[in-house]
N, CA, C and O atoms as a DFTB+ gen file, in Angstrom:
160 C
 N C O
     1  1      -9.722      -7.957     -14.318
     2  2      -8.596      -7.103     -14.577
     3  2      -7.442      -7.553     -13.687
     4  3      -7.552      -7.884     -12.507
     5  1      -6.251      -7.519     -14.452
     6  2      -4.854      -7.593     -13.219
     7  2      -4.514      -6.675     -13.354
     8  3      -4.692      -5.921     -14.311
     9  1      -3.847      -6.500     -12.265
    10  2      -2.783      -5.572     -11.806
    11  2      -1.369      -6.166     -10.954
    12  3      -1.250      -7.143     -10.215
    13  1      -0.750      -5.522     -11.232
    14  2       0.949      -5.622     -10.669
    15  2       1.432      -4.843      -9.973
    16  3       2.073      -3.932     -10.497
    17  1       1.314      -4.905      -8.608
    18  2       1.782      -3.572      -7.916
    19  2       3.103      -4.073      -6.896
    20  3       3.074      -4.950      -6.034
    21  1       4.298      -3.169      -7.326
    22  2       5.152      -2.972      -6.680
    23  2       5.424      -2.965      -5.083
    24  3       6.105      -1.950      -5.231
    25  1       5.501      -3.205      -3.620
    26  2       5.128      -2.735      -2.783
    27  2       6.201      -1.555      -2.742
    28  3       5.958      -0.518      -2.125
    29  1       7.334      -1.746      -3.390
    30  2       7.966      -0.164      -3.000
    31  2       8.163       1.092      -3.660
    32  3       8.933       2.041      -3.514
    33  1       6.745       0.648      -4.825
    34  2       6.093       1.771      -5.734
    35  2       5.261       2.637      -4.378
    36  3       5.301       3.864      -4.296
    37  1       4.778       2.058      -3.717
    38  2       3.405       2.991      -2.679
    39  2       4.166       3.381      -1.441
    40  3       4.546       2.777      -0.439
    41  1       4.250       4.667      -1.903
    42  2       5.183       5.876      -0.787
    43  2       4.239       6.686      -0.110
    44  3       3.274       6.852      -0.857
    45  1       4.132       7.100       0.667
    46  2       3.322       7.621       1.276
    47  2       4.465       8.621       2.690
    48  3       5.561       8.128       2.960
    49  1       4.185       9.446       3.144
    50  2       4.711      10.091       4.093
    51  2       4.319      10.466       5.985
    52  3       3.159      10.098       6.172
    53  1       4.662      10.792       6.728
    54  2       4.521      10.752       7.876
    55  2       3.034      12.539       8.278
    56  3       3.240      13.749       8.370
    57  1       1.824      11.741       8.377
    58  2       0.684      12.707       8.303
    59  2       0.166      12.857      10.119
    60  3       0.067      11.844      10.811
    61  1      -0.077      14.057      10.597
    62  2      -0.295      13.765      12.188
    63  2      -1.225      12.840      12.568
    64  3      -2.296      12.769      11.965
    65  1      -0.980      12.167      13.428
    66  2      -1.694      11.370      13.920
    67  2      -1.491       9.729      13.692
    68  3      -2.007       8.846      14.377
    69  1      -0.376       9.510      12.258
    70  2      -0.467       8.591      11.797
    71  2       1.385       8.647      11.208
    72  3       1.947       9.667      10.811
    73  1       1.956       7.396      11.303
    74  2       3.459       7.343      10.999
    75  2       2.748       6.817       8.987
    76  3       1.676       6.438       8.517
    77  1       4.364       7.170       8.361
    78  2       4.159       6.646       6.994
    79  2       4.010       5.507       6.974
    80  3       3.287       5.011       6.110
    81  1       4.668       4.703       7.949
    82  2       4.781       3.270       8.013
    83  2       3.264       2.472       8.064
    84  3       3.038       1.498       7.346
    85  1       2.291       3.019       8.993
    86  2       1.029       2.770       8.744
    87  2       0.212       2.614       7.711
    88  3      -0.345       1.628       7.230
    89  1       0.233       4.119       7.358
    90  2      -0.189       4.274       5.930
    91  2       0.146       3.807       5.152
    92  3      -0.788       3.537       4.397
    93  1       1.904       3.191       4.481
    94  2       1.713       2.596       4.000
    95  2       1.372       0.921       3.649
    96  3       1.509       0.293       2.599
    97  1       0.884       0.511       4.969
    98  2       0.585      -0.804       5.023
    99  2      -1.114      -0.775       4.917
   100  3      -1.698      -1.537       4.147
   101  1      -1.812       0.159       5.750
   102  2      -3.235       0.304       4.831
   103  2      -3.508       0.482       3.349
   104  3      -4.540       0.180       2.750
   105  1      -2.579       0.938       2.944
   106  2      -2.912       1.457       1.715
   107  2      -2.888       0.395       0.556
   108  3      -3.493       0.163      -0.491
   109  1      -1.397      -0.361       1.649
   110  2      -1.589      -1.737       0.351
   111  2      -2.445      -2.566       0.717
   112  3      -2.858      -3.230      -0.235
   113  1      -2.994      -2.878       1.892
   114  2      -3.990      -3.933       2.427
   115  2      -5.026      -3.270       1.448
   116  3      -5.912      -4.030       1.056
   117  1      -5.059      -1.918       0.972
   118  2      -6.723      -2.115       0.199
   119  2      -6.254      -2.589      -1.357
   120  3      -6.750      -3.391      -2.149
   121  1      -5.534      -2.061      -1.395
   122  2      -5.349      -2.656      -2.704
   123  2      -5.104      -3.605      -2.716
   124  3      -5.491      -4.070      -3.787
   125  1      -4.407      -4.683      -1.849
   126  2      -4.541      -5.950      -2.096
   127  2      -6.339      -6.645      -1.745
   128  3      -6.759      -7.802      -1.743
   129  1      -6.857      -5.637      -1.548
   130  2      -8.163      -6.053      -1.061
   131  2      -8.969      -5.934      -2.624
   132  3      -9.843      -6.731      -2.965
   133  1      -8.742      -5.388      -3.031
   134  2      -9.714      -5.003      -4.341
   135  2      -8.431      -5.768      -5.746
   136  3      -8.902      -5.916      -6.874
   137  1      -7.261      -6.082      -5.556
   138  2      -6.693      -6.962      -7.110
   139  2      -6.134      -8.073      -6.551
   140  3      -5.696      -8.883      -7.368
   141  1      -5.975      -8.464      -4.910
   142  2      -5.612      -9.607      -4.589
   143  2      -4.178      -9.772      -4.480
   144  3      -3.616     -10.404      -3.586
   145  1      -3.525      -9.069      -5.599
   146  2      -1.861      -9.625      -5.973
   147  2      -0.852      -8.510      -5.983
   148  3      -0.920      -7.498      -6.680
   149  1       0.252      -8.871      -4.978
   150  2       1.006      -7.323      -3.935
   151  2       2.293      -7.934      -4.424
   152  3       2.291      -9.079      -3.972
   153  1       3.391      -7.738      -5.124
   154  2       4.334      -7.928      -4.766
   155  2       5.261      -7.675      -4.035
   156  3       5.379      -6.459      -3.884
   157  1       5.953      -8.230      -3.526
   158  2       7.204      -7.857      -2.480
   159  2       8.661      -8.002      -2.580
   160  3       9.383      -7.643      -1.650
């Protein structure tokens, strides 16, 4: 399967303990972990 993912489709917000900025760089590391292909 492909997929096409945007990186400034995955928004994510500021949760305690953790800035958005984090989150959203885990969030794409998994998904680039499971389709490989992130655009930027």
């Amino acid at each position: 399967m492909d997929a096409i993912i945007a990186e400034e489709a995955v928004d994510t917000r500021d949760v305690p303990g953790s800035s958005a900025e984090k989150l959203n760089k885990a969030s794409l590391n998994t998904i680039a972990d499971a389709f490989r292909t992130l655009i930027q």
